[in-house]
Short mmCIF file of C-alpha atoms in Angstrom, two decimals:
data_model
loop_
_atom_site.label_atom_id
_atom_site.label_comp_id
_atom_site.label_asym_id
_atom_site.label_seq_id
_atom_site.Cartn_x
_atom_site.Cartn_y
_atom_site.Cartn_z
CA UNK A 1 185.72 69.61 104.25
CA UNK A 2 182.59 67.83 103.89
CA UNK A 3 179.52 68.41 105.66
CA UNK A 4 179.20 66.61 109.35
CA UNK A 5 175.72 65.30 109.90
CA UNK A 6 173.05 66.48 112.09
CA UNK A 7 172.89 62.69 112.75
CA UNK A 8 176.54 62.25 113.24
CA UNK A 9 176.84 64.66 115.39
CA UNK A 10 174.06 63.94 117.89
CA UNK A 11 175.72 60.15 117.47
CA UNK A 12 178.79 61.67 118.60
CA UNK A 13 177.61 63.82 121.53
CA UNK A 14 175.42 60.73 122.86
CA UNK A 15 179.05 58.55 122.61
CA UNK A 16 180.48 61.13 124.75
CA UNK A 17 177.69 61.84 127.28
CA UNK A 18 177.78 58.04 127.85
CA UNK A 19 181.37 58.08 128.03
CA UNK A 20 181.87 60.41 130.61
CA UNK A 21 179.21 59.23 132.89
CA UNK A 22 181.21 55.79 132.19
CA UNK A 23 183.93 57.43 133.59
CA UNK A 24 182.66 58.64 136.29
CA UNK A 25 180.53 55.40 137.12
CA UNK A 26 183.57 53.74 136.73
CA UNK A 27 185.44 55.99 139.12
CA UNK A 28 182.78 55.76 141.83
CA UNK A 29 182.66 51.76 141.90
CA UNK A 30 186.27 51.20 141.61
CA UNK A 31 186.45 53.69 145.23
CA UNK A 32 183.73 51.45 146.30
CA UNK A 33 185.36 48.36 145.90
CA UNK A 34 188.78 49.43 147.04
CA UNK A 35 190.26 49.32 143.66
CA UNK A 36 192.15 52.76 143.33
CA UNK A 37 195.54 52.51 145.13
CA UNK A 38 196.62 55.31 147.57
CA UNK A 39 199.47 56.29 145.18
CA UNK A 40 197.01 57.41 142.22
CA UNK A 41 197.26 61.32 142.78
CA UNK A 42 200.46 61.67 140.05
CA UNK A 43 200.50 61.66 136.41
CA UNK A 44 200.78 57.97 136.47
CA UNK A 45 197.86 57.91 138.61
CA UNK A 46 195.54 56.00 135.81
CA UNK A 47 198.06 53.63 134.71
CA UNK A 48 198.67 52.93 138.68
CA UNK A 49 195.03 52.32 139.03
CA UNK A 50 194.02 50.52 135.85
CA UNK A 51 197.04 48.07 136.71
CA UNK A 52 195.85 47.68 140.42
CA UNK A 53 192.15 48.02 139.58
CA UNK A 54 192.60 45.05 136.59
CA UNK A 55 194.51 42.85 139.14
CA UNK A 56 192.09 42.96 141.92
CA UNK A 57 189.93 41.38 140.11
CA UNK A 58 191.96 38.94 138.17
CA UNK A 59 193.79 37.84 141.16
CA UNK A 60 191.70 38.35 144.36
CA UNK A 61 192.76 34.74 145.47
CA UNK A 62 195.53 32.92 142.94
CA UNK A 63 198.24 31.53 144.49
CA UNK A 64 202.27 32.40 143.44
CA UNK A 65 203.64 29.51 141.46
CA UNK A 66 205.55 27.40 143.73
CA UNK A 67 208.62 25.34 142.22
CA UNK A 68 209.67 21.99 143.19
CA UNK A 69 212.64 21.58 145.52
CA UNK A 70 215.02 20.89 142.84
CA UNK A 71 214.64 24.25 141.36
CA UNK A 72 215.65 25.86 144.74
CA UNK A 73 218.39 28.43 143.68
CA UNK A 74 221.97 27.27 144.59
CA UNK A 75 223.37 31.24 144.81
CA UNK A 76 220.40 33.50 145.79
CA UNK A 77 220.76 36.95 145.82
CA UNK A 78 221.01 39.14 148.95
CA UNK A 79 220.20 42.08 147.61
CA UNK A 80 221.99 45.30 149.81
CA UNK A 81 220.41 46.91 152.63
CA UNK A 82 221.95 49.96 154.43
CA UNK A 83 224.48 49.06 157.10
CA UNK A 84 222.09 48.43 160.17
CA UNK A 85 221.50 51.15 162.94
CA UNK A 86 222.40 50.60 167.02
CA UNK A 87 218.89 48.87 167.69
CA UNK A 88 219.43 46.51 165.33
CA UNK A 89 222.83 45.73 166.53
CA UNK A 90 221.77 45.19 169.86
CA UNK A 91 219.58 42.63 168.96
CA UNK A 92 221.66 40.98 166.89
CA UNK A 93 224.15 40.58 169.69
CA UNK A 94 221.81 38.92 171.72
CA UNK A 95 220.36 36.82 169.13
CA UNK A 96 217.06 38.08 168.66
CA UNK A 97 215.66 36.78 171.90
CA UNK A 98 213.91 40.28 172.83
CA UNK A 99 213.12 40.56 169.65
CA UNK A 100 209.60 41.97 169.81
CA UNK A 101 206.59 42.39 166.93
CA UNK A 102 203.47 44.83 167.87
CA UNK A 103 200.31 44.57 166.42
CA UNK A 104 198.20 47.21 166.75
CA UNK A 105 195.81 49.47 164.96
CA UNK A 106 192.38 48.41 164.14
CA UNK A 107 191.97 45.27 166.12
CA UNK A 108 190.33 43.58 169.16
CA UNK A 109 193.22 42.95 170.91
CA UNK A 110 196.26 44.23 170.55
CA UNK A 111 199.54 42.57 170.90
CA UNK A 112 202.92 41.99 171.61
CA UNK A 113 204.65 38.85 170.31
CA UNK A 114 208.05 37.45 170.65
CA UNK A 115 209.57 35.30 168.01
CA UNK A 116 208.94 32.37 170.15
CA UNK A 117 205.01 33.46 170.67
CA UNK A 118 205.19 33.44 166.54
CA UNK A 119 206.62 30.35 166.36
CA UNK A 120 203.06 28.78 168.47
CA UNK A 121 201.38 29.45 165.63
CA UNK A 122 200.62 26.68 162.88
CA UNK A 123 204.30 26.41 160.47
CA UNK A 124 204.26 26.75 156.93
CA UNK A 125 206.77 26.54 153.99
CA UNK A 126 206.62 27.86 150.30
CA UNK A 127 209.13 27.85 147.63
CA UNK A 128 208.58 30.84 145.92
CA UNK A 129 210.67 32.93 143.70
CA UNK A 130 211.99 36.49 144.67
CA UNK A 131 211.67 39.04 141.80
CA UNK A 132 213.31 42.60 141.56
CA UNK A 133 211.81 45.08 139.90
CA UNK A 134 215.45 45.68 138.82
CA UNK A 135 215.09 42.06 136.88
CA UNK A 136 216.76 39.73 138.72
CA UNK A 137 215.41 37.03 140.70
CA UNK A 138 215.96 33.30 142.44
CA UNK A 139 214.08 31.11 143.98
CA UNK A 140 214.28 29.88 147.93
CA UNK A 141 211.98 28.05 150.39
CA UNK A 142 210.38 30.21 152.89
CA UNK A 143 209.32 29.03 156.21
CA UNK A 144 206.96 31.43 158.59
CA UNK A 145 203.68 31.44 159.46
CA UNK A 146 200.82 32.97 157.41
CA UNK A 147 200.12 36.58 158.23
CA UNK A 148 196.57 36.01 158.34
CA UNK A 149 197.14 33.37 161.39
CA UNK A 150 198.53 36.54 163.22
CA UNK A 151 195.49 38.49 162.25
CA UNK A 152 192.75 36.66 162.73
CA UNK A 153 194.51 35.33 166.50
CA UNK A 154 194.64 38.99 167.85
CA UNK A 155 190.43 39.89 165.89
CA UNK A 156 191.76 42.49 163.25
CA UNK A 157 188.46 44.55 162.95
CA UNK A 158 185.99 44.11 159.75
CA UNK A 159 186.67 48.33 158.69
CA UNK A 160 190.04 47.63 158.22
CA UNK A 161 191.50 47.88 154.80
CA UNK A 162 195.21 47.55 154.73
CA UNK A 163 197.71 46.38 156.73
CA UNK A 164 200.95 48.60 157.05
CA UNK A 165 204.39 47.53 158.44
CA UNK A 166 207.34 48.32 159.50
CA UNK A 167 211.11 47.64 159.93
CA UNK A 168 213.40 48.49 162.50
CA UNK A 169 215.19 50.67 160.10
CA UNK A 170 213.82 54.23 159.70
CA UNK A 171 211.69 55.43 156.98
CA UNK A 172 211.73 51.17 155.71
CA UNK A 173 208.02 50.73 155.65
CA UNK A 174 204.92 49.16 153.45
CA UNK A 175 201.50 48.38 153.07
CA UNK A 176 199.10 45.67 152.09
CA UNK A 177 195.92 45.52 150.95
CA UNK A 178 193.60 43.27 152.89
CA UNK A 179 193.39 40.73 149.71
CA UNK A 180 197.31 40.39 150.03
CA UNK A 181 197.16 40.59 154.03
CA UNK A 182 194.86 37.34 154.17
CA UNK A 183 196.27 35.55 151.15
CA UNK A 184 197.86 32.29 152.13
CA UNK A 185 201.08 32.41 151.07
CA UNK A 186 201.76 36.05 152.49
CA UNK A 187 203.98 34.99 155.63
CA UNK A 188 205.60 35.92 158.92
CA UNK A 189 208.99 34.70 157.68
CA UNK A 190 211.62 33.12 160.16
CA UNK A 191 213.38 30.19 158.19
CA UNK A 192 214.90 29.79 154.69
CA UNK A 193 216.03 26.82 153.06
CA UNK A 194 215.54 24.49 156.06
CA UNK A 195 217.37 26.96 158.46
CA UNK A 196 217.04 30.17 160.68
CA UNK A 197 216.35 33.29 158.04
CA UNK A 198 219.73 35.03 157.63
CA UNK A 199 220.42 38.33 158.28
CA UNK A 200 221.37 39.33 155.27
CA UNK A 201 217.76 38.02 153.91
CA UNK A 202 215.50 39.77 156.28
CA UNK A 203 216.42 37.73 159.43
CA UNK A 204 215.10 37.46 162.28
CA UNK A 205 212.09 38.65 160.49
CA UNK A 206 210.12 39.29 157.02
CA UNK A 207 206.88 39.93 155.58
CA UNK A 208 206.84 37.96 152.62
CA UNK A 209 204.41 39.11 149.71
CA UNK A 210 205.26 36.49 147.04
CA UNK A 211 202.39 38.21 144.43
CA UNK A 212 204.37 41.80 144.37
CA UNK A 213 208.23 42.49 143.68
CA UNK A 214 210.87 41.97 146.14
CA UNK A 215 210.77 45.59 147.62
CA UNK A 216 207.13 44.82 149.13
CA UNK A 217 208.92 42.25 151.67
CA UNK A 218 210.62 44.44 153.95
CA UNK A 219 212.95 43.03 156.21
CA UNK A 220 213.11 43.16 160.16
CA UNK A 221 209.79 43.44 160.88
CA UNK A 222 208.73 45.38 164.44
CA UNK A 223 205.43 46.83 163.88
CA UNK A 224 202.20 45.42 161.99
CA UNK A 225 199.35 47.88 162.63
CA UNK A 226 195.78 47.85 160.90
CA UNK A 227 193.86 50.76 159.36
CA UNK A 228 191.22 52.02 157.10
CA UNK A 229 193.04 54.48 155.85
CA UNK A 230 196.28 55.23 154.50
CA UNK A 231 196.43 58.96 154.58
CA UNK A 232 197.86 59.25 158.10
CA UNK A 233 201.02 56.87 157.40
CA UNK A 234 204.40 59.16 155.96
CA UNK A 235 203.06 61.19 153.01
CA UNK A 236 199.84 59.77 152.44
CA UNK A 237 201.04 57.71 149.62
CA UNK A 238 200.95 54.29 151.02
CA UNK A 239 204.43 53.12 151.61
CA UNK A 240 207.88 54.45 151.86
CA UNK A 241 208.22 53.63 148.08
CA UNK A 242 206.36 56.11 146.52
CA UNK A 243 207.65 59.09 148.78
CA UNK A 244 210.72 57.42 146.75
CA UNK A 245 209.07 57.57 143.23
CA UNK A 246 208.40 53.88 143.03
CA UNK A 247 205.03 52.19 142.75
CA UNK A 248 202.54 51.24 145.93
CA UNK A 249 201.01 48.15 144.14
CA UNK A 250 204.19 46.11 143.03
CA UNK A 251 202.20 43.14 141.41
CA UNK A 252 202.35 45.14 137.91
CA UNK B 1 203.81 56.46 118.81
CA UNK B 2 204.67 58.90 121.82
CA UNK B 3 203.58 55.81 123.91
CA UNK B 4 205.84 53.41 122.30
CA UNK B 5 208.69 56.17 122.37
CA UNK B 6 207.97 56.09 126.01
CA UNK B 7 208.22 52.68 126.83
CA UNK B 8 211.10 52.45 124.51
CA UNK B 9 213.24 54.97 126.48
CA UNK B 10 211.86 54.05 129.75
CA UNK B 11 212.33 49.88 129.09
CA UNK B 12 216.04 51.01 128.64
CA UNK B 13 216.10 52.06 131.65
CA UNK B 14 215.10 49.43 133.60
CA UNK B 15 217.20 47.92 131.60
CA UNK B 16 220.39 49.98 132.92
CA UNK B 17 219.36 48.75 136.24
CA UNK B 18 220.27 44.90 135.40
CA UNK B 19 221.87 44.82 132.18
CA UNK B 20 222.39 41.17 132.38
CA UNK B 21 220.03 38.41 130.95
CA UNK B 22 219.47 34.93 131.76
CA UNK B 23 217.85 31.83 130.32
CA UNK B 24 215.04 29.30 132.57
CA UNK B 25 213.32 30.86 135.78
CA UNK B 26 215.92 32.71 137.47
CA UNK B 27 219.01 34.42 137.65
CA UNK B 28 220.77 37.19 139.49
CA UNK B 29 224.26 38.68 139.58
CA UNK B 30 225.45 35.54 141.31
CA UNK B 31 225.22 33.12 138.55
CA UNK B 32 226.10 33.69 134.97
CA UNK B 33 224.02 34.84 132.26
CA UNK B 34 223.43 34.43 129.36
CA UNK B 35 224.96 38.10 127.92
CA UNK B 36 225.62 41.26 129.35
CA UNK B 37 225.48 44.66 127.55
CA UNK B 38 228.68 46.34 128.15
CA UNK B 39 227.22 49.12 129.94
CA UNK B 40 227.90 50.38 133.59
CA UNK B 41 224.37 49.75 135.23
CA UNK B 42 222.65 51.90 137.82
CA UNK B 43 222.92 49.72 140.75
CA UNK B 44 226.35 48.75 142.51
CA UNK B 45 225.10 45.31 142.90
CA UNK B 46 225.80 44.25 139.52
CA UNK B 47 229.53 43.65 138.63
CA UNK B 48 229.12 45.11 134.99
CA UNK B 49 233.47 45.88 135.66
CA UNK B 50 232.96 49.58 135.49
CA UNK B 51 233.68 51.70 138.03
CA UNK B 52 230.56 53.70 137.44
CA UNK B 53 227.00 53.64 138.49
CA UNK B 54 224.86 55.13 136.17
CA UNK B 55 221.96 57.35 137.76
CA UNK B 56 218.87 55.53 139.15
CA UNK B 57 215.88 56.28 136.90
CA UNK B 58 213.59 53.16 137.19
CA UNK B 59 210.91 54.81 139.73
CA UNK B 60 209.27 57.51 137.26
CA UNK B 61 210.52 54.85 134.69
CA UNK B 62 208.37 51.64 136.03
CA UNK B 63 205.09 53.86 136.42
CA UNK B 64 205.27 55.43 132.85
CA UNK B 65 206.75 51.68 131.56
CA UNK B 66 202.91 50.42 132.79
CA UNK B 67 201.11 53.62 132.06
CA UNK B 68 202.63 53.98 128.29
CA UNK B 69 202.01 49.73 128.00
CA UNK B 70 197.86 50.45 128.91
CA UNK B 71 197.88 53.75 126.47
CA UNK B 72 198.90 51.59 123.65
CA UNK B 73 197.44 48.62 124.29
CA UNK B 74 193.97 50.08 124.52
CA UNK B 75 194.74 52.61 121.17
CA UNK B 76 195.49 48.65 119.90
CA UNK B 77 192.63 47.02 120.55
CA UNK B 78 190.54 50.01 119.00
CA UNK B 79 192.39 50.13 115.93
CA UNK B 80 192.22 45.92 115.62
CA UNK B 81 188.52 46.35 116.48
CA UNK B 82 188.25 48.93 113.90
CA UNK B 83 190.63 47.90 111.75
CA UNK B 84 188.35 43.90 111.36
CA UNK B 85 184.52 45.42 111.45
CA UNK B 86 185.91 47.96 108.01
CA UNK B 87 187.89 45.09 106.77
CA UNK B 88 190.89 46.97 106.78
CA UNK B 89 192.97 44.35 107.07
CA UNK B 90 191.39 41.91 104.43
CA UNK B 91 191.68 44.51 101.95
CA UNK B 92 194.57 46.72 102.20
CA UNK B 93 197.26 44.57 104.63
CA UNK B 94 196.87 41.07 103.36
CA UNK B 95 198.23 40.72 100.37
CA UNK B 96 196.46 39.59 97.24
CA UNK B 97 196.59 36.24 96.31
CA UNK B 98 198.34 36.79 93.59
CA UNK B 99 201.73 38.39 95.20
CA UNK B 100 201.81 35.70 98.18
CA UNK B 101 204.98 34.24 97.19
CA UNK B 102 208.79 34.68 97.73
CA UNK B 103 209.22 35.82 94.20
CA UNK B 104 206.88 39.06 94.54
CA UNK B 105 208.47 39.97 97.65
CA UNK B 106 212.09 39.79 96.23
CA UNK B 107 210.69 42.07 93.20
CA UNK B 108 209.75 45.04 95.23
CA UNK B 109 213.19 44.22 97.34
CA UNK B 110 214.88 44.73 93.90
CA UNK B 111 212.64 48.07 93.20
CA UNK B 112 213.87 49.53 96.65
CA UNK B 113 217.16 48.65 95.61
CA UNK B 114 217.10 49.88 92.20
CA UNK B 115 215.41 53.05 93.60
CA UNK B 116 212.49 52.79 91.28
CA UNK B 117 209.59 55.44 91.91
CA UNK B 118 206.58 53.92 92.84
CA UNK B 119 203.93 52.43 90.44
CA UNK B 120 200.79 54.02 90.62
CA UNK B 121 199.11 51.30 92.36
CA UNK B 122 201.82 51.65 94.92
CA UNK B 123 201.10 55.20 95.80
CA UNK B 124 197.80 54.27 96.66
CA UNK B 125 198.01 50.99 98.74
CA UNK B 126 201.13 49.50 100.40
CA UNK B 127 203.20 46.32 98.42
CA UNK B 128 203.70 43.08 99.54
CA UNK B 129 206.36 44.12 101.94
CA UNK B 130 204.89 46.73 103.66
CA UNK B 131 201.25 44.32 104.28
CA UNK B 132 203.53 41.16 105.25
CA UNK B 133 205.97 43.90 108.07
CA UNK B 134 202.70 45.34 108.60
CA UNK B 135 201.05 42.20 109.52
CA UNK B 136 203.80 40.76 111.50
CA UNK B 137 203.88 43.86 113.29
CA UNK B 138 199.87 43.76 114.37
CA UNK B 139 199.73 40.19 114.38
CA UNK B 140 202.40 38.48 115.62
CA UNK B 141 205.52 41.23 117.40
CA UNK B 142 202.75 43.28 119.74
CA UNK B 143 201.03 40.57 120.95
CA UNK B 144 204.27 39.33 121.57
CA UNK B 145 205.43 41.97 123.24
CA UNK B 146 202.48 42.11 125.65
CA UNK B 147 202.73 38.50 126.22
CA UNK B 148 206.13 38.46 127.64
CA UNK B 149 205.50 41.45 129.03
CA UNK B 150 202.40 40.79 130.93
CA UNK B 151 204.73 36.94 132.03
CA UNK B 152 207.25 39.54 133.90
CA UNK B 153 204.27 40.66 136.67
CA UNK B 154 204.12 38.34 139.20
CA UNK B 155 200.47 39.02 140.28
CA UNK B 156 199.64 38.66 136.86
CA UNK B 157 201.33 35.01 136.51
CA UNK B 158 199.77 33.75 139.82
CA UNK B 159 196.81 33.69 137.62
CA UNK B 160 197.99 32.97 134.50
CA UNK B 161 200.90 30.78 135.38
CA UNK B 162 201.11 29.44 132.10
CA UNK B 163 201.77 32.74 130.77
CA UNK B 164 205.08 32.15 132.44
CA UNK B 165 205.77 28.70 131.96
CA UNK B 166 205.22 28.40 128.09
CA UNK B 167 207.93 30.89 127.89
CA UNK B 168 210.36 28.51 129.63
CA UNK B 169 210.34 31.05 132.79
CA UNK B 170 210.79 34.37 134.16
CA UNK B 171 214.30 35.18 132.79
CA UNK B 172 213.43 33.28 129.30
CA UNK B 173 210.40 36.08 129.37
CA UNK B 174 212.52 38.76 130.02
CA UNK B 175 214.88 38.07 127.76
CA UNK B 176 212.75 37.40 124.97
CA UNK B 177 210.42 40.53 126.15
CA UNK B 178 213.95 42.67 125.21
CA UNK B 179 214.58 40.75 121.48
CA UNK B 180 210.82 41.88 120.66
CA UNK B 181 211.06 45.08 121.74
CA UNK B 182 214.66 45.13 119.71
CA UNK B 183 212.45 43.85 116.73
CA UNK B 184 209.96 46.22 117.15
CA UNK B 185 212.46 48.90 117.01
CA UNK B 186 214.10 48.14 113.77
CA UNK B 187 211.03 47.92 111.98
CA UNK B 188 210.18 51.75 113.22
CA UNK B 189 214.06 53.10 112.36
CA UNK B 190 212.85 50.92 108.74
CA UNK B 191 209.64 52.36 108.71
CA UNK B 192 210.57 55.59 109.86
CA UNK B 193 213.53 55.68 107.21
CA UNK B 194 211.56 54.83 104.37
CA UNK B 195 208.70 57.93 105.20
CA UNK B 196 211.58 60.34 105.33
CA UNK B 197 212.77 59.29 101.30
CA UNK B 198 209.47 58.56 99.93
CA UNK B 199 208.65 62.48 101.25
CA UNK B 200 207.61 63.14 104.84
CA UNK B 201 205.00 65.80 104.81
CA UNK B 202 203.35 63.65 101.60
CA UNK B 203 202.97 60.56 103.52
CA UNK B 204 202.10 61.64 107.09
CA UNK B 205 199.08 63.21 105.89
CA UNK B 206 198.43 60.34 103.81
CA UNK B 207 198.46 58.66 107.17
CA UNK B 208 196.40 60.99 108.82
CA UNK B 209 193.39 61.71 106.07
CA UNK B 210 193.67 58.47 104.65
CA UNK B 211 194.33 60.86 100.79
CA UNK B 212 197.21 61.10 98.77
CA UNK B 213 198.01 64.06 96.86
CA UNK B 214 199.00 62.03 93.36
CA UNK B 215 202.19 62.91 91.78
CA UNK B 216 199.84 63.98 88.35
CA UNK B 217 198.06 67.06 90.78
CA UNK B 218 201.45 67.99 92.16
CA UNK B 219 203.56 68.23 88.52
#
């Protein structure tokens, strides 16, 4: 073996000092800026948070591409939800007109809307594709009203940090960070394709995220509520989806 | 290489989940595709005509797929940064001047074939068919692979859409994202293949220490 030098290795130990306190410099901005996700405590914790962390800054404010009307898909894919439970049903029969959504949480003024109260609020349309993580995807125009409409109308407070909702189904629930929460094209769904949202697509209401995979629009909404802090929702993790072993931050 | 062993087996199972590939933007189990592997997939949605459904593995597989993909990327860019300031490249992958035609790779084609031992220069540096796979395995199939790759996030096209679109589309991305990755393969089974008969132990250290133990020192 040859000799290391003295130079080398004070080289070498310098590298490494300044590598570690990069680390942790790195660490202690990235928690500052709201760039580690709530899901980062596994093995895959650094991949989770490099991905999230490298997209937070590259896509703050893009917009999902948006396809002309000819490129609506003719069969799109309703992909299977469990069979739904007795609430669900009872609404259904009476076709969603007591269909309630509470907002609640961190804000000024917390509320109770109605699908008609929703529909006072300014209409908006995207054609957006729907991707799966499993691969599959098509493309369908949505028509809702921005999420952030909702928010800012009922004063969502300045320390909140994500925005977590649910569906009427148990243990079918999700959460946003505020830079997908105010984004433009994250909407209130009630219409596709130029009619009422079917059932079988997340009517009579979905939170569309149109930046992350399919699974972060869950269907049926009934409860938006805004906090600064995840740790108090299921496990901790975020979202339903990784109690289930599948990514918070579904932008990849 | 444990990276690209893990996004290897954990791309196949994602895979599993949709085993069906399309051409242009989009495509789903209701409209036809382009092929199919004939393998039962791990969702009942997809009509694959078995009546199976494979386990579902794609949660631990998705967040090792993306942790694997950053591992190797950043080893990458070190050893293409490294690889360009020593002049690695220049002087040991592209090939002489000399050997950059059809001809000289056909001779050391008809060498494998014939099973002739090395030349001595050969020992030492890699042949014109080795720097030209080796090449179009740095140069041209990983940044491929991240390309396409990278076109399958949706976050990541909002801001790049054209990462997307120059591939013809999501399901054009995908599909060409699995061909790489196909391509990629067969050049490690070749690669891997040819280590084992020119004498494993020999050439992994070779790898590793960057010496080779000549033939004269070992007879």
């Amino acid at each position: 073996m040859s000799n290391i030098s003295r130079r080398k290795l004070i080289t070498t130990g310098l590298v490494a000092t300044a590598g570690v306190a990069g680390l942790a410099t790195a660490s202690r901005l990235a928690l500052n800026y709201g760039l580690i996700p709530p899901d980062s405590g596994s093995l895959y914790g650094p991949g989770e948070t490099l991905t999230y962390a490298a997209q937070r800054l590259l896509t703050r404010h893009s917009l999902a591409r948006e396809f002309p009307r000819s490129m609506i898909s003719k069969v799109p894919f309703a992909n299977e939800t469990a069979p739904p439970n007795e609430a669900f049903k009872r609404h259904q029969a009476a076709g969603f007109s007591d269909w309630r959504l509470t907002v609640d949480g961190m804000v000024a003024r917390p509320a109770s809307l109605s699908l008609s109260d929703l529909k006072t609020f300014p209409v908006h349309n995207q054609i957006t594709e729907v991707v799966c993580e499993e691969g599959w995807s098509y493309i369908a125009e949505w028509i809702g009203t921005p999420l952030v409409n909702v928010l800012n109308a009922i004063g969502v407070l300045p320390q909140a940090r994500y925005i977590v909702y649910f569906s009427i189904e148990p243990d079918w629930w999700e959460s946003i960070d505020m830079a997908d929460a105010l984004h433009p094209q994250t909407f209130l769904t009630m219409g596709m394709n130029d009619g009422d949202l079917p059932v079988s697509f997340g009517g009579p209401l979905r939170l569309r995220v149109p930046r992350q995979l399919g699974y972060k629009s869950v269907k049926y909404i009934t409860r938006i509520t805004a906090t600064d802090s995840l740790k108090r929702f299921g496990k901790g993790l975020g979202s339903a989806s990784p109690e289930a072993g599948y990514a918070w931050y579904a932008g990849i | 290489m444990i990276s690209f062993l893990a996004l290897l087996t954990t791309g196949v199972e994602i895979v599993i989940s949709h085993p069906r590939f399309y051409w242009g933007e989009t495509g789903n189990s209701g409209t036809a595709p382009l092929f199919k592997i004939p393998i039962p997939s791990s969702r009942d949605t997809v009509p694959t005509g078995y009546n199976y459904v494979m386990p579902d593995q794609n949660g631990w597989s998705r967040y090792l797929h993306f942790e694997a993909a950053w591992v190797l990327v950043l080893t990458g860019f070190v050893y293409v940064v490294a690889g360009l300031c020593t002049a690695h490249f220049r002087r040991n992958l592209l090939p002489p001047p000399a050997e950059r035609k059809w001809r000289a790779l056909l001779e050391v084609f008809k060498n494998y074939l014939r099973r002739a031992p090395p030349n001595a220069a050969e020992s030492h540096s890699y042949n014109v068919v080795q720097r030209t796979a080796y090449l179009s395995v740095i140069f041209v199939l990983f940044p491929l692979v991240i390309w396409t790759g990278l076109a399958l996030s949706p976050a990541f096209d909002s801001a790049v859409p054209a990462a997307v679109n120059l591939l013809g589309g999501r399901q054009s991305a995908r599909t060409l994202h699995f061909f790489i990755s196909g391509f990629l393969v067969a050049f490690l089974v070749v690669h891997i293949t040819m280590i084992v008969l020119a004498g494993f132990w020999q050439r992994v250290t070779a790898m590793i220490t960057g010496r080779v133990a000549t033939h004269l020192e070992r007879t």
